[in-house]
PDB file of C-alpha atoms in Angstrom:
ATOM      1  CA  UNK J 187      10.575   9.053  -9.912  1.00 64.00           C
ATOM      2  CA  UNK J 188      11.315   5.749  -8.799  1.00 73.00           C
ATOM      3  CA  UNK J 189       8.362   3.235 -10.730  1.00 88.00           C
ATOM      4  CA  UNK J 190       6.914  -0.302 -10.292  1.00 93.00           C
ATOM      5  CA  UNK J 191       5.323  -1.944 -13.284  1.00 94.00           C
ATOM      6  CA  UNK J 192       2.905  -4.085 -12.878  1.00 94.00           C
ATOM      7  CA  UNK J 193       0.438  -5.929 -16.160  1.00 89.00           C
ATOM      8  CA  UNK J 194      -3.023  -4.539 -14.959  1.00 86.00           C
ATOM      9  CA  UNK J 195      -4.825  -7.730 -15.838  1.00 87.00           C
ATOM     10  CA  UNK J 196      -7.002  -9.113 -15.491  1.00 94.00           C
ATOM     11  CA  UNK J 197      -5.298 -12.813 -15.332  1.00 95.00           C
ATOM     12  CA  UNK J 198      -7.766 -15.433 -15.769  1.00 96.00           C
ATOM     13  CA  UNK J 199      -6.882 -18.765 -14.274  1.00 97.00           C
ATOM     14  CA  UNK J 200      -8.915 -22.095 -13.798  1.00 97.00           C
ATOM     15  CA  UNK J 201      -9.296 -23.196 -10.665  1.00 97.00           C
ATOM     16  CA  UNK J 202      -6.189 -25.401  -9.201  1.00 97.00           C
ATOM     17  CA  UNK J 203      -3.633 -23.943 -11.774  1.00 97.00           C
ATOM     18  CA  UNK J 204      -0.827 -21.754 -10.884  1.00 97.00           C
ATOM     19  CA  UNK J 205      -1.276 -17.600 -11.193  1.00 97.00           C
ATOM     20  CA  UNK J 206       2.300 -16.217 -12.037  1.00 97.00           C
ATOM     21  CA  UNK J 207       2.298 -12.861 -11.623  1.00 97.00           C
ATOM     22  CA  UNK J 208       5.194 -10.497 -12.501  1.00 96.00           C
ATOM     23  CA  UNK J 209       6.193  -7.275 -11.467  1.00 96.00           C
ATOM     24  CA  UNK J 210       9.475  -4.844 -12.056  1.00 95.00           C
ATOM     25  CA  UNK J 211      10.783  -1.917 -10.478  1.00 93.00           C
ATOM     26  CA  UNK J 212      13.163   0.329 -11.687  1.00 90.00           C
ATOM     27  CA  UNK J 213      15.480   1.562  -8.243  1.00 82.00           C
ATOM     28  CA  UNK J 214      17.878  -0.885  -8.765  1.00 80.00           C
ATOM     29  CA  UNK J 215      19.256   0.324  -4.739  1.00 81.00           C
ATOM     30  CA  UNK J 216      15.904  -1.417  -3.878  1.00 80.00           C
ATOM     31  CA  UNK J 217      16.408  -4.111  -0.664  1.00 82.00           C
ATOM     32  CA  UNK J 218      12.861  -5.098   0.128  1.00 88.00           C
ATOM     33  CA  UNK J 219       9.877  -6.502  -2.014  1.00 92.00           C
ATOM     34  CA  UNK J 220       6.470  -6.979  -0.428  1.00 94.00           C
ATOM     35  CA  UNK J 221       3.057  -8.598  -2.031  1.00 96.00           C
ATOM     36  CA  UNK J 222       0.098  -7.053  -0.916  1.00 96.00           C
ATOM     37  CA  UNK J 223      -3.936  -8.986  -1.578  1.00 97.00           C
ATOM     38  CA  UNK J 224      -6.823  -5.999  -2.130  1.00 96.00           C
ATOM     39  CA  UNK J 225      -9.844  -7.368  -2.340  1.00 96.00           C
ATOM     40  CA  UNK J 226     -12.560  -4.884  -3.840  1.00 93.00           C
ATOM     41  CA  UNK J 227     -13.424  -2.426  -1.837  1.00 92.00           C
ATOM     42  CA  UNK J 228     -11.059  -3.659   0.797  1.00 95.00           C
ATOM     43  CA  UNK J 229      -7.657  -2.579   2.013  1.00 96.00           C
ATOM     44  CA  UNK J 230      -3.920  -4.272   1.310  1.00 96.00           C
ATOM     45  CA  UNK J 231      -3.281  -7.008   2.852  1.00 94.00           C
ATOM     46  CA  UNK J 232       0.408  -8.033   3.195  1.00 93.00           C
ATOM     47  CA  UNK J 233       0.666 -12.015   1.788  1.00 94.00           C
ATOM     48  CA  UNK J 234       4.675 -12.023   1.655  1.00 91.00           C
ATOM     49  CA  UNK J 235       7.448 -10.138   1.564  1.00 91.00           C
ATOM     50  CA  UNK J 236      10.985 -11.086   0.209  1.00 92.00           C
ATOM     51  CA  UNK J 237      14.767  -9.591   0.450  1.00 89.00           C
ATOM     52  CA  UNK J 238      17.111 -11.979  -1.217  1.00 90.00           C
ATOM     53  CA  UNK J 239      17.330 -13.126  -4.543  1.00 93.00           C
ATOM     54  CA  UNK J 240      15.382 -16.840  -4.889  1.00 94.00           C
ATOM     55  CA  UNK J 241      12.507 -17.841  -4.156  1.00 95.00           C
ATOM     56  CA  UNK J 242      10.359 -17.816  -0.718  1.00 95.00           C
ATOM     57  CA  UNK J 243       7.544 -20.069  -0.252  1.00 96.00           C
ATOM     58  CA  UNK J 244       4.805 -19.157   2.434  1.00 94.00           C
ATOM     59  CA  UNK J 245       1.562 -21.856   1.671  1.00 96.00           C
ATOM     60  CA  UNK J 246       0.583 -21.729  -1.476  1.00 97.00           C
ATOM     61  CA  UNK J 247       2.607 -18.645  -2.497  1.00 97.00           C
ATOM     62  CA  UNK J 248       5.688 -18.151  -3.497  1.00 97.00           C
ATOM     63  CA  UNK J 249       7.752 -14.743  -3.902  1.00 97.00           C
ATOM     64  CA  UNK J 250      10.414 -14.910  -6.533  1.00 97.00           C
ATOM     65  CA  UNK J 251      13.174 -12.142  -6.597  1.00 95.00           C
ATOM     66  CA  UNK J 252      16.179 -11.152  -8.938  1.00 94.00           C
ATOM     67  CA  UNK J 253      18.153  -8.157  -8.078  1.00 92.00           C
ATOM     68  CA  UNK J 254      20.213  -8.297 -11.651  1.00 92.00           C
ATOM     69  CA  UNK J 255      16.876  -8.099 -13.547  1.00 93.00           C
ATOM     70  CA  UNK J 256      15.222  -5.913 -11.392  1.00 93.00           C
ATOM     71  CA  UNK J 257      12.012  -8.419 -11.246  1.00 94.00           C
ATOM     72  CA  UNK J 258       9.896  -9.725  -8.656  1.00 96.00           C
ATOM     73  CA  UNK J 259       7.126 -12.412  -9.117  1.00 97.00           C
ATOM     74  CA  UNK J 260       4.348 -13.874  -7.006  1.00 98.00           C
ATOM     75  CA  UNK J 261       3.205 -17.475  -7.579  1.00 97.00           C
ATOM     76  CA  UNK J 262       0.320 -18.610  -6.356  1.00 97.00           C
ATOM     77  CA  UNK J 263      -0.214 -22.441  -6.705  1.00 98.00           C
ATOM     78  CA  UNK J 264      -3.919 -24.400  -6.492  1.00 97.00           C
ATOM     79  CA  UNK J 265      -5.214 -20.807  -7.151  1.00 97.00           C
ATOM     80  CA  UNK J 266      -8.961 -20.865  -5.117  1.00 97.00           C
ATOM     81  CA  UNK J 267     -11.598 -18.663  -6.135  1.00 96.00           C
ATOM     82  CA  UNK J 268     -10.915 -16.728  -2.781  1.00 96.00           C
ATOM     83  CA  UNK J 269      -7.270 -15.621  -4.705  1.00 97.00           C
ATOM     84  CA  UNK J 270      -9.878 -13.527  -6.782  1.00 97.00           C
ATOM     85  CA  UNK J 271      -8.696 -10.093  -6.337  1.00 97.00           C
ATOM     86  CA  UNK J 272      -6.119  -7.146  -7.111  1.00 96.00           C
ATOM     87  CA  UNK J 273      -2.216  -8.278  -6.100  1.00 97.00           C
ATOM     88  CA  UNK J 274      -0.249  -4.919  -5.832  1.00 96.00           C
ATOM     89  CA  UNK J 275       3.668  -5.585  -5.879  1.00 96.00           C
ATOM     90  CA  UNK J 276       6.021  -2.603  -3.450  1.00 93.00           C
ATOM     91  CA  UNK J 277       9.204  -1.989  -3.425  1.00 91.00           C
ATOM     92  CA  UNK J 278      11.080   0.036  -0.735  1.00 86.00           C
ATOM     93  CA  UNK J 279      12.945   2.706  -0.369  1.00 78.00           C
ATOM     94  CA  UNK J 280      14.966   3.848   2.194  1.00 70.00           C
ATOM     95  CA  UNK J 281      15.062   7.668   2.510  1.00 67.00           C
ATOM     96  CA  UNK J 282      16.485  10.038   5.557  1.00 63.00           C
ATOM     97  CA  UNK J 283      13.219  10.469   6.663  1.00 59.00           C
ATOM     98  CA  UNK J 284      12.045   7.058   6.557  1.00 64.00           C
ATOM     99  CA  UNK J 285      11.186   3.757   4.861  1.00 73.00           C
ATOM    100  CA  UNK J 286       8.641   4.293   2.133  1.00 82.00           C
ATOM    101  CA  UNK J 287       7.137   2.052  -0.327  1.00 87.00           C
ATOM    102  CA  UNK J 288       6.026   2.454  -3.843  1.00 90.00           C
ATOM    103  CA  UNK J 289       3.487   0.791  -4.966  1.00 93.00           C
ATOM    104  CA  UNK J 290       2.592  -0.855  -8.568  1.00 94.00           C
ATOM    105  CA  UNK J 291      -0.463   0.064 -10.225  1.00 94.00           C
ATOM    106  CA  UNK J 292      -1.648  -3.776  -9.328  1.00 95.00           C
ATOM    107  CA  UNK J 293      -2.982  -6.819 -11.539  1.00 96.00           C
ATOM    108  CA  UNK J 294      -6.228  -8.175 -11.125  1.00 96.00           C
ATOM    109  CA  UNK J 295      -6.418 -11.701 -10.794  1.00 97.00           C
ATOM    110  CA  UNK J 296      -9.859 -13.946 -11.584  1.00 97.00           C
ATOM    111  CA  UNK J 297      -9.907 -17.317 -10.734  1.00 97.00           C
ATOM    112  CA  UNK J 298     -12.689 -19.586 -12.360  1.00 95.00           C
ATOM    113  CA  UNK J 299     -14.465 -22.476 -11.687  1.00 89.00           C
TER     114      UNK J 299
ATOM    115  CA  UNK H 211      -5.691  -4.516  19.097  1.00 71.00           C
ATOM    116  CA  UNK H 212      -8.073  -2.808  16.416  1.00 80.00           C
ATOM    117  CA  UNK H 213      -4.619  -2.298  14.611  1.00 93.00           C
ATOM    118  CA  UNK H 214      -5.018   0.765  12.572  1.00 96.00           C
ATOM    119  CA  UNK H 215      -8.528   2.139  12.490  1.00 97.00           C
ATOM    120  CA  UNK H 216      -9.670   5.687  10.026  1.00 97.00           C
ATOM    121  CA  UNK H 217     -12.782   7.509  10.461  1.00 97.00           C
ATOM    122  CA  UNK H 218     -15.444   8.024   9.008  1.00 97.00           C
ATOM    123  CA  UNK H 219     -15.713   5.563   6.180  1.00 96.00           C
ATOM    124  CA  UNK H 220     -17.384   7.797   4.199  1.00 96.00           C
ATOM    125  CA  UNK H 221     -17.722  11.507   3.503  1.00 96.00           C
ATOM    126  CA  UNK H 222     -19.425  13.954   0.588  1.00 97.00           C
ATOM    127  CA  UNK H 223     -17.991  17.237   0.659  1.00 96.00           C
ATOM    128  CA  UNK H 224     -19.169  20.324  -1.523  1.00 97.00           C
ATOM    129  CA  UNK H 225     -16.093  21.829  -3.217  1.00 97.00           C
ATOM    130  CA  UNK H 226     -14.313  24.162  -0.881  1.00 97.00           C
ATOM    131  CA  UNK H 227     -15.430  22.973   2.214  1.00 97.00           C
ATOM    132  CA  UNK H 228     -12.942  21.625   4.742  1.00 96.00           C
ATOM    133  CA  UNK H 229     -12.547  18.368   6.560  1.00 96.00           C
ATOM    134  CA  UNK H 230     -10.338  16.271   8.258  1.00 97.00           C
ATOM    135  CA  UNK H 231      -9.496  12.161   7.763  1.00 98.00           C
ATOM    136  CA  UNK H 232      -8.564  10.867  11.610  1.00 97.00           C
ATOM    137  CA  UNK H 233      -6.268   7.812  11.823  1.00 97.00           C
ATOM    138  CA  UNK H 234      -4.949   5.978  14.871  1.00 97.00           C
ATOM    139  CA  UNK H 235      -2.726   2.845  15.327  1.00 96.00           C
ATOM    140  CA  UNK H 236      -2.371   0.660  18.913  1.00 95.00           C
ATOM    141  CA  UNK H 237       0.798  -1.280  17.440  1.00 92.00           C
ATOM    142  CA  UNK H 238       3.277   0.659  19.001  1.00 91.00           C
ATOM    143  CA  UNK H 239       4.516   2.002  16.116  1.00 90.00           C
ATOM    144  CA  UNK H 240       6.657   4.814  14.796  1.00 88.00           C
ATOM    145  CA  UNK H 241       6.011   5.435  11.187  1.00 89.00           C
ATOM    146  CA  UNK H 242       2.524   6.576   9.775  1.00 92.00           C
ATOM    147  CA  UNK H 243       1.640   6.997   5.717  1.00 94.00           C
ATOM    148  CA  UNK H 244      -1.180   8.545   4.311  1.00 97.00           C
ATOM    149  CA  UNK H 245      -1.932   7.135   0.868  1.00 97.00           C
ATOM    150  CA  UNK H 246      -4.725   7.866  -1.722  1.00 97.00           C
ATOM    151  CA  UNK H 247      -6.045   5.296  -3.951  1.00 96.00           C
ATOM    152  CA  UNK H 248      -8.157   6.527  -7.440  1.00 94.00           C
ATOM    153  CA  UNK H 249      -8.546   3.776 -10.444  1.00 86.00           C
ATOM    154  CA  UNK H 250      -5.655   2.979 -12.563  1.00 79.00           C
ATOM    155  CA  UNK H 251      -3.387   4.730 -10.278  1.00 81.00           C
ATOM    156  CA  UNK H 252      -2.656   2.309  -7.787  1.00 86.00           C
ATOM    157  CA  UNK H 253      -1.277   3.895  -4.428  1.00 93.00           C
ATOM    158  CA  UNK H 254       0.101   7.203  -3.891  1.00 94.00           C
ATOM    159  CA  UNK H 255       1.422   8.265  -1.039  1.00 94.00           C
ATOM    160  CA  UNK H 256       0.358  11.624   0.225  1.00 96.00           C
ATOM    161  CA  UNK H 257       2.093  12.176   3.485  1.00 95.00           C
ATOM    162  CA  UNK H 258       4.076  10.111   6.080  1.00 92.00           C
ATOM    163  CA  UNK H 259       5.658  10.546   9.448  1.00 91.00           C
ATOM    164  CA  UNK H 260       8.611   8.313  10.317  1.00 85.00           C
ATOM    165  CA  UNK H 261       8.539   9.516  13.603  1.00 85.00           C
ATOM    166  CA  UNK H 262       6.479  11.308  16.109  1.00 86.00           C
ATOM    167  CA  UNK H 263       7.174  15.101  15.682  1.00 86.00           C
ATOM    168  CA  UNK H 264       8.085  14.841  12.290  1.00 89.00           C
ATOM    169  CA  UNK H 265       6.005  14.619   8.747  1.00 92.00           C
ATOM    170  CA  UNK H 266       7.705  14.183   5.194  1.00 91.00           C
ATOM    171  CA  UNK H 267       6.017  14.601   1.965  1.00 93.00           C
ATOM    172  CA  UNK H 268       5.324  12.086  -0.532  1.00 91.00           C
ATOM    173  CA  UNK H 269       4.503  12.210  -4.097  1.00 91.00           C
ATOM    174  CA  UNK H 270       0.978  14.111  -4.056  1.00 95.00           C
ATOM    175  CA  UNK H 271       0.966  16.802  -1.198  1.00 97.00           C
ATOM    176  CA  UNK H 272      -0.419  19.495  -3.221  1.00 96.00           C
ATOM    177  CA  UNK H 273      -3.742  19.974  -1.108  1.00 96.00           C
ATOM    178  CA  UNK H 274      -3.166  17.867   1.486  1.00 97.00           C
ATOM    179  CA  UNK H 275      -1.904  18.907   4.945  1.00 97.00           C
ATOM    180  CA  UNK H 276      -0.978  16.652   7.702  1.00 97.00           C
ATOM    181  CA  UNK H 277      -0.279  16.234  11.891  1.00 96.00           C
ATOM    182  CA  UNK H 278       1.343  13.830  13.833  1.00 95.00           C
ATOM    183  CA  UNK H 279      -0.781  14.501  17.127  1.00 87.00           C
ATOM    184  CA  UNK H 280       1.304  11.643  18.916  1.00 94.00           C
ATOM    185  CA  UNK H 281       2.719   8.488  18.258  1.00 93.00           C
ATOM    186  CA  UNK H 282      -0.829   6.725  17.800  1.00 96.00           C
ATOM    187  CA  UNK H 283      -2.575   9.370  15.264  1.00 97.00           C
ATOM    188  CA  UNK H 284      -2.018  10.993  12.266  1.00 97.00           C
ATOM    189  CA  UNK H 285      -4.562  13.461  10.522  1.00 97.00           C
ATOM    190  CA  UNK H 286      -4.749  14.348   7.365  1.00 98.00           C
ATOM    191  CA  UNK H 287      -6.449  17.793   6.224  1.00 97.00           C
ATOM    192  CA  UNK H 288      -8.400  19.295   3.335  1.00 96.00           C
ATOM    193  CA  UNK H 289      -8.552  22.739   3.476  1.00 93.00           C
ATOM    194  CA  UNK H 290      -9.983  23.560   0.611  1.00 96.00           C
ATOM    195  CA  UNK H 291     -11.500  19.760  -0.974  1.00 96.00           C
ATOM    196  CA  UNK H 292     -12.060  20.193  -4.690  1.00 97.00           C
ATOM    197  CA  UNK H 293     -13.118  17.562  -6.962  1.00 96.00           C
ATOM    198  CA  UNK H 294      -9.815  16.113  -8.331  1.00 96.00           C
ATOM    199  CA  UNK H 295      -9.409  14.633  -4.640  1.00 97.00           C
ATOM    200  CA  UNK H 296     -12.279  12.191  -4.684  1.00 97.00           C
ATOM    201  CA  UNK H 297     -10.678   9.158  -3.737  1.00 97.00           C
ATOM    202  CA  UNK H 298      -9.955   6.334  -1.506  1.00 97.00           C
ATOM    203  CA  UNK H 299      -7.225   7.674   1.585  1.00 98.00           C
ATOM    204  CA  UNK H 300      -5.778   4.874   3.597  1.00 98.00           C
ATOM    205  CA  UNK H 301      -3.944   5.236   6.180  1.00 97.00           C
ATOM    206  CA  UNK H 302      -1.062   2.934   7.242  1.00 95.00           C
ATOM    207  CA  UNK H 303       1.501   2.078  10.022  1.00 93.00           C
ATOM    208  CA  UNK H 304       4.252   0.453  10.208  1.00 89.00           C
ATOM    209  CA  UNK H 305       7.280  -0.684  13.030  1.00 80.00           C
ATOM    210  CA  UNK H 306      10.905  -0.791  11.123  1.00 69.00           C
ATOM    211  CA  UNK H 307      12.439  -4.429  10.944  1.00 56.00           C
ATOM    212  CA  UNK H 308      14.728  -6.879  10.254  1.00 50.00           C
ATOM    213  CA  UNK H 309      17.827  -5.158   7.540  1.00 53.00           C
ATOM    214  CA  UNK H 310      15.870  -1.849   8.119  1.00 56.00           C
ATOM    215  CA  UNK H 311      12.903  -2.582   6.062  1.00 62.00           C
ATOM    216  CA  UNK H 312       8.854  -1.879   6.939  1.00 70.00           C
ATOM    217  CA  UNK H 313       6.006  -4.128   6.786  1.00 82.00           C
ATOM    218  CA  UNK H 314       3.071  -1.489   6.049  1.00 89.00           C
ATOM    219  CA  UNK H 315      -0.156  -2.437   7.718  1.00 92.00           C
ATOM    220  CA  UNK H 316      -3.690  -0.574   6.309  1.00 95.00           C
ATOM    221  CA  UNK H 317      -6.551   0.797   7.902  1.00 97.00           C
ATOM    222  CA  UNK H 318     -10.064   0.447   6.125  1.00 97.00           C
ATOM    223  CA  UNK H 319      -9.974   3.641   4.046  1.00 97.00           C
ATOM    224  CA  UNK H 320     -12.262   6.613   3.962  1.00 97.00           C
ATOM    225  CA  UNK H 321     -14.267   6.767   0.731  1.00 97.00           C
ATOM    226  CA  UNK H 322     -14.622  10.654   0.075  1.00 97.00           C
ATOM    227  CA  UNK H 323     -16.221  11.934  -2.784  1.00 97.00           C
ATOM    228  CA  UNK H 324     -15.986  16.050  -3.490  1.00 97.00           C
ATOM    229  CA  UNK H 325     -19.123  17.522  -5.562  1.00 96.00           C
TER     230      UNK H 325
END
């Protein structure tokens, strides 16, 4: 069973600091690493998505991947109290019968005035 | 485009009743998931269909059955609901891309709740 680990949270920031958020997976065949935004009672939202090792900026958010440690992180700078919600970190997997993700168990993020 | 759209929103079934979770996509595209979403568990994904015709499990069929009416809908049936599948389902789409790889795009979700 392949797994994604992700710290549950919540992550309390103050408003305007950076939110680091980490996440590991343990396929290390994995090729593509996607952030998804759920805000309560909402559905996933895809915010970025990242293939190579480095860093990928998009805004205020930047996806951070290494292959050799199998981690990926999301950073998330001048955090707004609209960044308030669950980010859930997926990893692919290619199978015969498709792509399919896995999903982490998500960390809740709270950003305060 | 509506994207991918799931109905109803809501449903209360009585144990052992029987019911069926519509979803349709206007995207164009070829893959379909159905994924259940209960606290602390994060996403699981139930069924999916990489292409229409065909339908793969995932990690939690047990209970679950699934068709791929044509490329824009996928259902997903309980035949038999019992409480342990009181959840969030979402249903999701997605078109593969660049190096082989999917972006995943969600529906609203259908809150069900089995007494």
């Amino acid at each position: 069973q392949k797994e994604v680990e992700q710290n549950s949270g919540p992550l309390s920031v103050p408003e305007g600091a950076i939110a680091s958020l980490n996440c590991t997976y343990s396929d290390r065949v994995s090729q593509s690493f996607f952030w998804y935004r759920q805000y309560s009672g909402k559905s996933p939202e895809l915010i970025m998505s990242i293939y190579s090792n480095g860093d990928k900026e998009d805004g205020r958010f930047t996806a951070q991947l290494n292959k050799a440690s199998q981690y990926v992180s999301l950073l998330i700078r001048d955090s707004q109290p609209s960044d308030s919600a669950t980010y859930l970190c997926a990893v692919n997997e290619v199978t015969g019968g498709g792509n399919k993700l896995t999903f982490g168990t998500g960390t809740q993020l709270k950003v305060e005035l | 485009n509506a994207g991918v759209t799931q109905t109803p929103k809501f449903q209360v079934l009585k144990t052992g009743q029987s019911m069926t979770l519509q979803c349709a996509q206007d995207m164009n595209h070829n893959s379909m998931y159905w994924y259940r979403q209960d606290p602390g568990m994060g996403l699981r994904l139930i069924y999916y269909s990489a292409s229409e015709g065909t339908t793969d499990k995932g990690e939690v069929p047990n209970g679950y059955n699934v068709s791929r009416l044509n490329k824009r809908e996928f259902s997903l049936r309980l035949e038999s609901a019992a409480p342990s599948q009181t959840s969030v389902y979402f249903c999701a789409s997605s078109e593969v891309g660049l190096w082989g790889t999917d972006t995943q795009y969600f529906g609203p979700g259908t809150r069900l709740t089995v007494l």
